[in-house]
mmCIF file of C-alpha atoms in Angstrom:
data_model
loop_
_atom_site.group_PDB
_atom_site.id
_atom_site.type_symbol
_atom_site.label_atom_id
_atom_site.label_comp_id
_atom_site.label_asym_id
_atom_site.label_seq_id
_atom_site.Cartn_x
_atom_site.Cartn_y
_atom_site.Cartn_z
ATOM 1 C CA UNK A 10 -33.761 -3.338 -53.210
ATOM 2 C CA UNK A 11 -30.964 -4.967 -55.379
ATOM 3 C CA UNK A 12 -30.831 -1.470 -56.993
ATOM 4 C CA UNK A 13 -30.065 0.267 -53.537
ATOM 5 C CA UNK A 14 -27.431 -2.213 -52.588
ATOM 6 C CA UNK A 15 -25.437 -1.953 -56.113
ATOM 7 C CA UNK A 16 -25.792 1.619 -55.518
ATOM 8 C CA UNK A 17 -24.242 1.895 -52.064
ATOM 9 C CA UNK A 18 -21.643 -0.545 -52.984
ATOM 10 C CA UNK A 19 -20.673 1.950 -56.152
ATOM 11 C CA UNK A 20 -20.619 4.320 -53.601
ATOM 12 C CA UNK A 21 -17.778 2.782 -51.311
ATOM 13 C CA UNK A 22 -16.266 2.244 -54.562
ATOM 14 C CA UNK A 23 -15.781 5.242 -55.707
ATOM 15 C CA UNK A 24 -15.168 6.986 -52.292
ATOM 16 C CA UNK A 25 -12.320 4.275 -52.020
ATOM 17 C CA UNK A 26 -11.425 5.098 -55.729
ATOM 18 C CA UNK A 27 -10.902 9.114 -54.729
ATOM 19 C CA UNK A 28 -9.407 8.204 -51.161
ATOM 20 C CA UNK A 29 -6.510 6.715 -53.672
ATOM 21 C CA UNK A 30 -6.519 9.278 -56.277
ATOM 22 C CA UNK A 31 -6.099 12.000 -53.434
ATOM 23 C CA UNK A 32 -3.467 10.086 -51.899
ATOM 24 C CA UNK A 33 -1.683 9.768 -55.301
ATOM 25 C CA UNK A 34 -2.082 12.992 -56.024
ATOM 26 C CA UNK A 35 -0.701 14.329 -52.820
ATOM 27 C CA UNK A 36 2.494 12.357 -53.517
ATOM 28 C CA UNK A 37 3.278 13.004 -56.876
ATOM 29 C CA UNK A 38 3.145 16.737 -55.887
ATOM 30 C CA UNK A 39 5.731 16.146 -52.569
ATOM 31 C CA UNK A 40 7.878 14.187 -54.869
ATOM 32 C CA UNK A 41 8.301 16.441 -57.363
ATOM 33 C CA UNK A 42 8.586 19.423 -55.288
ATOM 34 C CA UNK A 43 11.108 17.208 -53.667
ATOM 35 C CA UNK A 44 13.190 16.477 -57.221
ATOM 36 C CA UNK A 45 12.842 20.035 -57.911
ATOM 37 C CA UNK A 46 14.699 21.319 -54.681
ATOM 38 C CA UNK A 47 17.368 18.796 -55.039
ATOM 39 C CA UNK A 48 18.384 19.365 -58.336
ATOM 40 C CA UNK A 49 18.608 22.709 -57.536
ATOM 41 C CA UNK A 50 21.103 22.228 -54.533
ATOM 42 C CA UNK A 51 22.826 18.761 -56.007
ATOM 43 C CA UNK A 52 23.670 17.981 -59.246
ATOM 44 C CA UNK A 53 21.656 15.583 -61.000
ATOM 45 C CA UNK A 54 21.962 11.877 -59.528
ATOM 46 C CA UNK A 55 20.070 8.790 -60.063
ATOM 47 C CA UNK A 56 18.331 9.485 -56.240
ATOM 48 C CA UNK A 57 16.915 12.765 -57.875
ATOM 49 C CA UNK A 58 15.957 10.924 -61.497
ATOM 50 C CA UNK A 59 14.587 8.625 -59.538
ATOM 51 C CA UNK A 60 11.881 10.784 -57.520
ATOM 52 C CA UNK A 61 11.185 12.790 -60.448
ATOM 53 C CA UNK A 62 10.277 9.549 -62.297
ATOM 54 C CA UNK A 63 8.294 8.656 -58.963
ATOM 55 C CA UNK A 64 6.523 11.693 -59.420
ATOM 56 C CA UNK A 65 5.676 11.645 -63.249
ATOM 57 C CA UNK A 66 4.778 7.994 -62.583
ATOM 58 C CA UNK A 67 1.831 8.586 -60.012
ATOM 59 C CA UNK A 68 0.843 11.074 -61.852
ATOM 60 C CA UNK A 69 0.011 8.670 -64.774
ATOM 61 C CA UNK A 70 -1.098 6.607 -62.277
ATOM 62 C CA UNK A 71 -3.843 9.421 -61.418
ATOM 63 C CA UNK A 72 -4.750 9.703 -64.910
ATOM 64 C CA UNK A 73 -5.493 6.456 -64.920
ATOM 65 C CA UNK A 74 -7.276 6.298 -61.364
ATOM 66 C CA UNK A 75 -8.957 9.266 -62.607
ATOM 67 C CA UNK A 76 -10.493 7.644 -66.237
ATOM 68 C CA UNK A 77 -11.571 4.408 -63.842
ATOM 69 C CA UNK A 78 -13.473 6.605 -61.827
ATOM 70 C CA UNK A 79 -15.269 8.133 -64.493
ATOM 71 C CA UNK A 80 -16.227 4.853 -65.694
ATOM 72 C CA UNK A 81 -17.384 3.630 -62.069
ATOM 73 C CA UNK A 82 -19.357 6.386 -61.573
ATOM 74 C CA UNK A 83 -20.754 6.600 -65.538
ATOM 75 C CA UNK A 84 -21.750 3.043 -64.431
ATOM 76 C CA UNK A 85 -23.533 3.532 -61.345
ATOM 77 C CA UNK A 86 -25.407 6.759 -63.121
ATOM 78 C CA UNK A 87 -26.869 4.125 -65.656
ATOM 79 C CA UNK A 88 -27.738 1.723 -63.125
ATOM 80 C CA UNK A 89 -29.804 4.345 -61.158
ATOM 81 C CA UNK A 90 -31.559 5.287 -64.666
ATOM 82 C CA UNK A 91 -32.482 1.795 -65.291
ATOM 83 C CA UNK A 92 -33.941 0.818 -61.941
ATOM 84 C CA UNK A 93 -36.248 4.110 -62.207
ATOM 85 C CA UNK A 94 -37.269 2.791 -66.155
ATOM 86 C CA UNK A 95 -37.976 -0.559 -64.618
ATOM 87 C CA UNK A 96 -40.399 0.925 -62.052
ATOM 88 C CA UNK A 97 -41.644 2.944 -64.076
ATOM 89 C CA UNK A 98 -42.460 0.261 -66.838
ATOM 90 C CA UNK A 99 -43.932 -1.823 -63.906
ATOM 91 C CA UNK A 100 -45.854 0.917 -63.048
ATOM 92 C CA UNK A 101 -47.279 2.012 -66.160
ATOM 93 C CA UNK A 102 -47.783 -2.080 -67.231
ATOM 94 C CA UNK A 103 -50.314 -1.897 -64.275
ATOM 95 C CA UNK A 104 -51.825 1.339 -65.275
ATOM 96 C CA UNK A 105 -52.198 -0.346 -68.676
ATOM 97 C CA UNK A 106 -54.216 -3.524 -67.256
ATOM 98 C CA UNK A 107 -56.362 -1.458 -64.927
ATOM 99 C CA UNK A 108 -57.770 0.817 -67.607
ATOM 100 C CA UNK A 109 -58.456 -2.846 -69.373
ATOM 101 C CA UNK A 110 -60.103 -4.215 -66.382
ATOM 102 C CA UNK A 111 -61.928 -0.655 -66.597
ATOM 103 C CA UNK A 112 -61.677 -0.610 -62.613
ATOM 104 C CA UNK A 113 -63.453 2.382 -61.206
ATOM 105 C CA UNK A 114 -61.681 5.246 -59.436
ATOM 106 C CA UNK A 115 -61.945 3.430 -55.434
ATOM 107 C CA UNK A 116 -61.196 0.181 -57.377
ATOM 108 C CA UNK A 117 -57.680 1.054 -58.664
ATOM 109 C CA UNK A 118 -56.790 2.875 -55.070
ATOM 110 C CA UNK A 119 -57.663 -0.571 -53.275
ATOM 111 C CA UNK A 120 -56.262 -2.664 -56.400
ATOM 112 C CA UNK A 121 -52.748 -0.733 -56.343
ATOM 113 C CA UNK A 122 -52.397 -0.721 -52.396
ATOM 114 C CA UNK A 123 -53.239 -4.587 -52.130
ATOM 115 C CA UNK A 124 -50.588 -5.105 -55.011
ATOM 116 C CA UNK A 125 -48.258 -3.332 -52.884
ATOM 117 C CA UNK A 126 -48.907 -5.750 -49.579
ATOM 118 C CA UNK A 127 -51.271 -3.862 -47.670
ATOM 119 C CA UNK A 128 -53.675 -5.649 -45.468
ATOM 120 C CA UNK A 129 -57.307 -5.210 -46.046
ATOM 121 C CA UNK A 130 -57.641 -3.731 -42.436
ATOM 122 C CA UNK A 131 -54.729 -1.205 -43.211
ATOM 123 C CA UNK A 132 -56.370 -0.122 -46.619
ATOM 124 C CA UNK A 133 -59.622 0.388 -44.856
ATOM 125 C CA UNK A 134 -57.876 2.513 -42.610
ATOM 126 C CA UNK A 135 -55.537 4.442 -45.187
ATOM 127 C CA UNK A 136 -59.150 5.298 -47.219
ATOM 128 C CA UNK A 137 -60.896 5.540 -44.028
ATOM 129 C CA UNK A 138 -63.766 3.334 -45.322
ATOM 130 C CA UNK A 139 -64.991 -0.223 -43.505
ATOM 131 C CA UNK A 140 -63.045 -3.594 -44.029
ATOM 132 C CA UNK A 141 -66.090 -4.890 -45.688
ATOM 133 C CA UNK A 142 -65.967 -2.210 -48.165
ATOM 134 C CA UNK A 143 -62.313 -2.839 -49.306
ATOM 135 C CA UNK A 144 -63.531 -6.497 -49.038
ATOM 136 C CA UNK A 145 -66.196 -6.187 -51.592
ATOM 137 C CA UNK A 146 -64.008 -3.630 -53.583
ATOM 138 C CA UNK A 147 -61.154 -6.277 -54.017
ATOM 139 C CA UNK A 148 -63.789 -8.834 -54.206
ATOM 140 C CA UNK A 149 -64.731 -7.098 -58.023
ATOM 141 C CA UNK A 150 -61.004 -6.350 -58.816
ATOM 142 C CA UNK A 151 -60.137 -9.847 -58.468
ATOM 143 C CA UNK A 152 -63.321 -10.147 -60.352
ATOM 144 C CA UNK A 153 -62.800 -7.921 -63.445
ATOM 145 C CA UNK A 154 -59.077 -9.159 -64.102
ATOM 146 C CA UNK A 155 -59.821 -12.681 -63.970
ATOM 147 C CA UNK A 156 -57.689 -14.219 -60.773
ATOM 148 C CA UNK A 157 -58.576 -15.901 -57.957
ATOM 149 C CA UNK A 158 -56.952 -13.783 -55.405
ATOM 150 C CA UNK A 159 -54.200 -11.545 -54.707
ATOM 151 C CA UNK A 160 -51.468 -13.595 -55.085
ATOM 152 C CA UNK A 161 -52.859 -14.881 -58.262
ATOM 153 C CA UNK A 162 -53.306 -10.698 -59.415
ATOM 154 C CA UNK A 163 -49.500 -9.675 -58.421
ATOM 155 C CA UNK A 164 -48.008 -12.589 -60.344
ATOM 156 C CA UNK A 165 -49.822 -11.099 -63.590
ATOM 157 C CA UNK A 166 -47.704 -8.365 -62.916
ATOM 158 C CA UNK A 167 -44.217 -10.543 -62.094
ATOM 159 C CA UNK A 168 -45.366 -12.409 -65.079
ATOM 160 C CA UNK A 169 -45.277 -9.356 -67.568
ATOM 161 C CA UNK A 170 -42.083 -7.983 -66.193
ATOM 162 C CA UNK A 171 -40.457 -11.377 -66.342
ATOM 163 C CA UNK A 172 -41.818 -12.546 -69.810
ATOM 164 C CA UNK A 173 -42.494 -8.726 -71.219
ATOM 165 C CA UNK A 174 -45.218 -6.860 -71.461
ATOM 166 C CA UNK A 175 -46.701 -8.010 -74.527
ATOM 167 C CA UNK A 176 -46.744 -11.508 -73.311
ATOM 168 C CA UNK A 177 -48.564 -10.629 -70.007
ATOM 169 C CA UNK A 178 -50.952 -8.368 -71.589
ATOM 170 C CA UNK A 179 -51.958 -11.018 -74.000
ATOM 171 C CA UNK A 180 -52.492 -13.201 -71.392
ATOM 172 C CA UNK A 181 -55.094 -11.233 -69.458
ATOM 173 C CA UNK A 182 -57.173 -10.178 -72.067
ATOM 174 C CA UNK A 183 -58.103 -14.176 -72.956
ATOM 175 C CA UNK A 184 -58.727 -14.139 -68.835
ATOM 176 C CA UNK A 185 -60.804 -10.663 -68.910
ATOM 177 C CA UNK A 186 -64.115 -11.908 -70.948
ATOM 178 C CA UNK A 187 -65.653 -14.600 -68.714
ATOM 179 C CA UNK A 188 -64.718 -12.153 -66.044
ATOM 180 C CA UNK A 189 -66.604 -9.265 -67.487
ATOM 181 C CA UNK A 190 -69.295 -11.347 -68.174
ATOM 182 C CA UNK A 191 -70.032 -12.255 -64.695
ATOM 183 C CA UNK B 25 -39.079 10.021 -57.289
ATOM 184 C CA UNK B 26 -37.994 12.031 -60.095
ATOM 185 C CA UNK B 27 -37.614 15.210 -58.322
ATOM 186 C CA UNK B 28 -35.262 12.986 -56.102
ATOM 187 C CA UNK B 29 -33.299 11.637 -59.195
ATOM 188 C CA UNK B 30 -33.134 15.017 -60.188
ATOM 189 C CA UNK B 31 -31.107 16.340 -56.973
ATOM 190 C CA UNK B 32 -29.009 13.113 -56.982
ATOM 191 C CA UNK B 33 -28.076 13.902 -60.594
ATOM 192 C CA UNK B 34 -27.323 17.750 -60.240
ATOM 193 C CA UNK B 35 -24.916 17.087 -57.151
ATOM 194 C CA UNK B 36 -21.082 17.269 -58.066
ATOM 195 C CA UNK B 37 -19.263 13.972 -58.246
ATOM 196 C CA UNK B 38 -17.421 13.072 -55.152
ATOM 197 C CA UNK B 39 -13.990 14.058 -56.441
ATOM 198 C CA UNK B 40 -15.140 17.498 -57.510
ATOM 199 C CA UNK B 41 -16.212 17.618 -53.588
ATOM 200 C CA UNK B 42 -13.512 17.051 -52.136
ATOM 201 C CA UNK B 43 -11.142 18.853 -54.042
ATOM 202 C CA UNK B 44 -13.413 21.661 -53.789
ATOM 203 C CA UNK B 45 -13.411 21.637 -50.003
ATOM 204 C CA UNK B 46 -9.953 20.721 -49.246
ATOM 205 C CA UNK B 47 -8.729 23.788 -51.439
ATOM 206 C CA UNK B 48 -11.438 26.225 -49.576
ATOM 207 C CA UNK B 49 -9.952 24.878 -46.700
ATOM 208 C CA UNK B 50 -6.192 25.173 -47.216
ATOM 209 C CA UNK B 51 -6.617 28.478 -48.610
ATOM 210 C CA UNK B 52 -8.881 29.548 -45.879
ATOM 211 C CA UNK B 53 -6.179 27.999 -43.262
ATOM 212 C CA UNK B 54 -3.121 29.605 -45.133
ATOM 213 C CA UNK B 55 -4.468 32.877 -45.107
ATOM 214 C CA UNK B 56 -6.334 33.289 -41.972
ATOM 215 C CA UNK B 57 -4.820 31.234 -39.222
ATOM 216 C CA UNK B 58 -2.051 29.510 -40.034
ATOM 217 C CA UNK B 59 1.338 31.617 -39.339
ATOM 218 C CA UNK B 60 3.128 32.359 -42.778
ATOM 219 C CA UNK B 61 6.315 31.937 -42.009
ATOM 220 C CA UNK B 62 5.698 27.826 -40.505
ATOM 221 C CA UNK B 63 6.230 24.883 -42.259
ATOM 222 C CA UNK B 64 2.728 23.920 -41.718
ATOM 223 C CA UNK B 65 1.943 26.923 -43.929
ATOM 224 C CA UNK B 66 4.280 25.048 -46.384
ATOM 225 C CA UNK B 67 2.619 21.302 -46.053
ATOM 226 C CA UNK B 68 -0.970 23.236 -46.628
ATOM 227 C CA UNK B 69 0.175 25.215 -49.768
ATOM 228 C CA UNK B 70 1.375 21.556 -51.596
ATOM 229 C CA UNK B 71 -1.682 19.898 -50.770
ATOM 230 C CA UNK B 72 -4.029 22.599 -52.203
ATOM 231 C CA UNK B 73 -1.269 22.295 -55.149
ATOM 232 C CA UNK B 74 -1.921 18.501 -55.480
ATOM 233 C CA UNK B 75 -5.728 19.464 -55.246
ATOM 234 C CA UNK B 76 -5.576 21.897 -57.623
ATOM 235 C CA UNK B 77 -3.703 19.417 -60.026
ATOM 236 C CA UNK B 78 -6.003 16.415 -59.627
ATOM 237 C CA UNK B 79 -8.955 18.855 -60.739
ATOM 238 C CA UNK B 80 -7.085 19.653 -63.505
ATOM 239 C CA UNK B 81 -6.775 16.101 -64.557
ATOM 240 C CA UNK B 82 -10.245 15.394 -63.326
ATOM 241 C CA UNK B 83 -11.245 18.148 -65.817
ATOM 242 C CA UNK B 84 -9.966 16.134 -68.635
ATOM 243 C CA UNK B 85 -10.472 12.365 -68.205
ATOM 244 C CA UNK B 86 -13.595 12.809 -65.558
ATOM 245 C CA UNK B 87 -17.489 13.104 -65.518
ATOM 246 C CA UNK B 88 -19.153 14.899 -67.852
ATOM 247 C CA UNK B 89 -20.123 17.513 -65.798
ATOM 248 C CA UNK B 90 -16.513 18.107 -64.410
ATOM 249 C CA UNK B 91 -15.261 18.729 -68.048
ATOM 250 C CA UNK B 92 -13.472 21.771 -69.169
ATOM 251 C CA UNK B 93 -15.612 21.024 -72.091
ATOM 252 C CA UNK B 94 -19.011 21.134 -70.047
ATOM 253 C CA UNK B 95 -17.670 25.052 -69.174
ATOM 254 C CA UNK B 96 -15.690 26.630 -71.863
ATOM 255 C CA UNK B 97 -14.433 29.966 -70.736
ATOM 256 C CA UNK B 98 -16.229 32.383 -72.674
ATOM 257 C CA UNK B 99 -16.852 36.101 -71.900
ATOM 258 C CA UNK B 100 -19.414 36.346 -74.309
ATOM 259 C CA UNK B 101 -21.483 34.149 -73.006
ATOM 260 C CA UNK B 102 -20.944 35.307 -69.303
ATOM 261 C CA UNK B 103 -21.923 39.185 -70.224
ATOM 262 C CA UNK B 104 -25.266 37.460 -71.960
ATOM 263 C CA UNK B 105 -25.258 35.732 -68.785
ATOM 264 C CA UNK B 106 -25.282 38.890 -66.805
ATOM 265 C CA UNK B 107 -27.831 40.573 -68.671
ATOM 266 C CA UNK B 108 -30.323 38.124 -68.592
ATOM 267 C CA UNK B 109 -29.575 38.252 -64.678
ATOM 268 C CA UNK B 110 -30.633 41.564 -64.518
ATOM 269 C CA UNK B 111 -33.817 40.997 -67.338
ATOM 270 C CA UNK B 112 -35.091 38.587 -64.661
ATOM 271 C CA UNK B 113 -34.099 35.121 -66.197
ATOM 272 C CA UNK B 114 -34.639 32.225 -63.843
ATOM 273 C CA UNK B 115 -32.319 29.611 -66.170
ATOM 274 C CA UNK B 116 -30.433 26.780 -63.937
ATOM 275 C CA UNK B 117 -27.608 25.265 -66.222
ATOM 276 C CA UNK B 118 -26.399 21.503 -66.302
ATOM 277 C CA UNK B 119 -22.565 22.914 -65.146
ATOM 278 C CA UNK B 120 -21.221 25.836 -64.458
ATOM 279 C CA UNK B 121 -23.282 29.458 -65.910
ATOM 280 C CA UNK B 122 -21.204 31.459 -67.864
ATOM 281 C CA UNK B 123 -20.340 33.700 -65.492
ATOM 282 C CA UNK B 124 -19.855 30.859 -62.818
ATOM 283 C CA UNK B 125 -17.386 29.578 -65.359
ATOM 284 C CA UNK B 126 -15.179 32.642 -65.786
ATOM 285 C CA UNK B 127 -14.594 32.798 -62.106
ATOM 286 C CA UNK B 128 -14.061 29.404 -61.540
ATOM 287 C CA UNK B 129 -10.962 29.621 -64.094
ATOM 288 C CA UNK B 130 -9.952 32.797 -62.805
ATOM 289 C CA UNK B 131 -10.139 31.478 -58.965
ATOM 290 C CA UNK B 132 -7.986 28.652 -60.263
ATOM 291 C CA UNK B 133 -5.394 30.735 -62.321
ATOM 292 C CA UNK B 134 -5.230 32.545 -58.922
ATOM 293 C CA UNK B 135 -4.727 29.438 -57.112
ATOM 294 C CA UNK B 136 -2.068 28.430 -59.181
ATOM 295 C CA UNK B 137 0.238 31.877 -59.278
ATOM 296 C CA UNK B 138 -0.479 31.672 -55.719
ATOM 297 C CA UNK B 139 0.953 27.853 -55.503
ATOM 298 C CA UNK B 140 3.946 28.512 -57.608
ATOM 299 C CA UNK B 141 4.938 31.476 -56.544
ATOM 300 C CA UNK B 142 4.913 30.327 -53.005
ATOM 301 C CA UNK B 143 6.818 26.924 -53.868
ATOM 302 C CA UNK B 144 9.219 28.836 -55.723
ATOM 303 C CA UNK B 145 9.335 30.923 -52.106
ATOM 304 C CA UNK B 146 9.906 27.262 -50.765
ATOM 305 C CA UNK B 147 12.682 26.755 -52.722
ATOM 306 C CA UNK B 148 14.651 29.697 -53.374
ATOM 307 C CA UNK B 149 13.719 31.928 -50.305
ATOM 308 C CA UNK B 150 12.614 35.009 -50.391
ATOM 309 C CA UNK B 151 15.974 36.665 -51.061
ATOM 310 C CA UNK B 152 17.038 37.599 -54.593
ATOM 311 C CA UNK B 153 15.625 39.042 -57.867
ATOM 312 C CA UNK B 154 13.501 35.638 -57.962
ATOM 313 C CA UNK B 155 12.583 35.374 -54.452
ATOM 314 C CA UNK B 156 11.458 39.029 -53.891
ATOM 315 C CA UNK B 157 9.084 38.779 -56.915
ATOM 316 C CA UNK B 158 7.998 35.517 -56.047
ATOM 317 C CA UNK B 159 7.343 37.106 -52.797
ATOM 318 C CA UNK B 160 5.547 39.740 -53.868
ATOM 319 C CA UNK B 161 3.598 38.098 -56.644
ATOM 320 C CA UNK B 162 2.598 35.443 -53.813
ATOM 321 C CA UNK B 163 1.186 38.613 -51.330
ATOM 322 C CA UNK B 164 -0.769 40.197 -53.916
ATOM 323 C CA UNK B 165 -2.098 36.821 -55.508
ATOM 324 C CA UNK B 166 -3.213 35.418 -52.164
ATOM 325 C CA UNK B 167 -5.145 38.897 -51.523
ATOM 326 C CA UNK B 168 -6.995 38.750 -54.647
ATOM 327 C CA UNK B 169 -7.764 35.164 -54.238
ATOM 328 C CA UNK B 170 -9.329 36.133 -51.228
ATOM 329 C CA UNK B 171 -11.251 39.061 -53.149
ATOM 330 C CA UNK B 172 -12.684 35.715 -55.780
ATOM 331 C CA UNK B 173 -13.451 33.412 -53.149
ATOM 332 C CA UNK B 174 -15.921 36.244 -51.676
ATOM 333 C CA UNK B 175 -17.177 36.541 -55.049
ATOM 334 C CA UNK B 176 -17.320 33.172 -55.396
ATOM 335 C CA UNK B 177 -19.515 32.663 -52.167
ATOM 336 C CA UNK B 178 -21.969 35.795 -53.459
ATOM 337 C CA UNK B 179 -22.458 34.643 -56.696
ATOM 338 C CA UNK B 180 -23.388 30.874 -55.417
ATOM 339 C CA UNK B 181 -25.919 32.266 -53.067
ATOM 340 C CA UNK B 182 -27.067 35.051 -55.388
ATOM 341 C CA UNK B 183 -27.619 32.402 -58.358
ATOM 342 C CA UNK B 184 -29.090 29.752 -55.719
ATOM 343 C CA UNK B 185 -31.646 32.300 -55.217
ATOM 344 C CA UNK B 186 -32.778 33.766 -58.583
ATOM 345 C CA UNK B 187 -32.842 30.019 -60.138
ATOM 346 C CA UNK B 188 -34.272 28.385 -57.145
ATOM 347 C CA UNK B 189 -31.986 25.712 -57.029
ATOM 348 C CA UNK B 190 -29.686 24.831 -53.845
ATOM 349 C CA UNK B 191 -26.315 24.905 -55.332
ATOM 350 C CA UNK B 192 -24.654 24.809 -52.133
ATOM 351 C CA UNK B 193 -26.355 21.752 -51.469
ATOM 352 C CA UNK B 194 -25.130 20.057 -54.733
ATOM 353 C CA UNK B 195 -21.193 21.067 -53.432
ATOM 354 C CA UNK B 196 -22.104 19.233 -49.734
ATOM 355 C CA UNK B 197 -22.778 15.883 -48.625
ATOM 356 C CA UNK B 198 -26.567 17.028 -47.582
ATOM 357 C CA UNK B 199 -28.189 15.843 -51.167
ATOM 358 C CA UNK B 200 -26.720 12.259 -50.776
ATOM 359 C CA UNK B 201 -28.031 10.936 -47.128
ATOM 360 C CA UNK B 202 -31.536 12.047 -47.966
ATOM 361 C CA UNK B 203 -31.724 10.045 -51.630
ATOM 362 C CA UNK B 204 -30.169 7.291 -50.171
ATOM 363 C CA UNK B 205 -32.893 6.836 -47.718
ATOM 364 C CA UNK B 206 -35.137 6.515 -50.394
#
């Protein structure tokens, strides 16, 4: 979410960045058009230096407009790339810890859409199996990795992300064997 | 989510948009519709000028992608290009093909004889060694630009097809709304 909102703001950004660099470019082009035709019918006066100067002067100032840009945009590109590594860490941390927990096939489909917020009514309904299943499904998740419920299972997750992966990974194993046992 | 990435990453930065458009559009105007002889005809040339300028810049200082460098003008490359056209290559490139390239330089070549000449036309008038082959110089430039811009269009929708890629989409505003809902 925080990803989406630096990206729209980068996005007013850099539309507001062009608006200018449009505008600037626009005017350095009158300008000098301008200093052009008046030297040709005057003779050269500080109004025409002037304008001309005007005119090489914004278009320094695009130059410049222009490099800031790049960087704005260079910047939001990066931002974008490391949201999707994030996610895709996250998601292959919890690939990692369900091949631990050696959840079945129905058992990772349950596990993944609980961590994601679903209700165990919705679930049911998404797999088209009975509450009671998904019940008893979660019942062995929570079972194999250890935690007491769900809340307890998506912190692991928080946990690794927040303290890195290593860390987190660590930590569930020592949880896993009196789990397994049982 | 990657195939969305993707799209967002092919599509042209916004400057490269809207000069793009704006110049279509002028030149589109300036030929078709507007009268020759107005001011208005005039105002239109020096902002495709300006347009045509801040593309240049853009093609120094500005993304990656929008670099001369990203697109070196080379005929070699853009008859290999053409043959492996015809031997049924389906290659999409990060910029600009080869051929793509050469056109793109010559369209804006054309659009800057067609700019000077007619901003000399703006200055001097039509009368005079100076004016008369400005005047001519501007006719026959403005026709051939025309002649590109077809090409242009052909060549877009011709490579769009053989690569499978939408590369009018990348030039529009389409690709953006529908990664943003994301």
């Amino acid at each position: 979410m925080n990803g989406q909102t630096t990206s729209g703001q980068s996005r007013g950004r850099t539309y507001g960045l062009a608006a200018v660099l449009v505008l600037q470019a626009l005017c350095a082009v009158f300008f000098i058009a301008d200093s052009i035709e008046d030297l040709r019918v005057d003779e050269l006066n500080l109004h025409n230096a002037f304008e001309a100067v005007v005119g090489l002067v914004l278009i320094i100032g695009v130059v410049f407009g222009a490099r800031e840009m790049r960087r704005v945009l260079d910047r939001a590109g990066r931002a974008e790339t490391a949201v999707t590594v994030a996610s895709g860490a996250l998601g292959s941390v919890i690939e990692e810890h369900f091949r631990k927990w050696d959840l079945t096939e129905a058992e990772r489909d349950v596990a993944l859409l609980a961590i994601k917020g679903f209700e165990i009514g919705e679930i049911a309904a998404f797999r088209n199996t009975a509450a009671s299943t998904v019940r008893a499904q979660l019942t062995r998740v929570y079972a194999k990795a250890g935690v007491a419920g769900r809340s307890h299972l998506v912190s692991l997750f928080i946990d690794d992300l927040l303290g890195g992966a290593l860390a987190g990974m660590k930590g569930a194993e020592s949880e896993t064997p009196p789990a397994a046992a049982s | 989510m990657s195939g969305q990435l993707q799209t967002e990453e092919r599509a042209w930065d916004p400057l490269v948009r809207i000069t793009h458009w704006t110049i279509a559009l002028a030149v589109l105007l300036n030929y078709a519709i507007v009268d020759e002889e107005s001011v208005l005809h005039v105002w239109i040339g020096y902002v495709a000028l300006a347009m045509l300028g801040l593309r240049m810049i853009w093609g120094i200082v500005g993304t990656e992608r929008a670099r001369f460098t990203s697109f070196p003008p080379s005929p070699g490359a853009a008859l290999a290009h053409l043959a492996s056209v015809f031997s049924g290559s389906r290659q999409a490139h990060a910029s600009h093909n080869p051929l793509g390239a050469l056109m793109v330089y010559g369209i804006w070549a054309m659009l800057f004889l067609v700019g000077a000449t007619g901003m000399v036309l703006d200055i001097v008038g039509e009368h005079g060694m100076l004016g008369e082959a400005a005047e001519e110089t501007h006719e026959v430039a403005a026709t051939m630009l025309i002649v590109m811009a077809a090409i242009h269009v052909s060549g877009v929708l011709l490579e769009s097809r053989l690569t499978r890629t939408n590369l009018v989409r990348q030039m529009t505003w389409l690709s953006g709304r529908s990664s943003k809902d994301v």
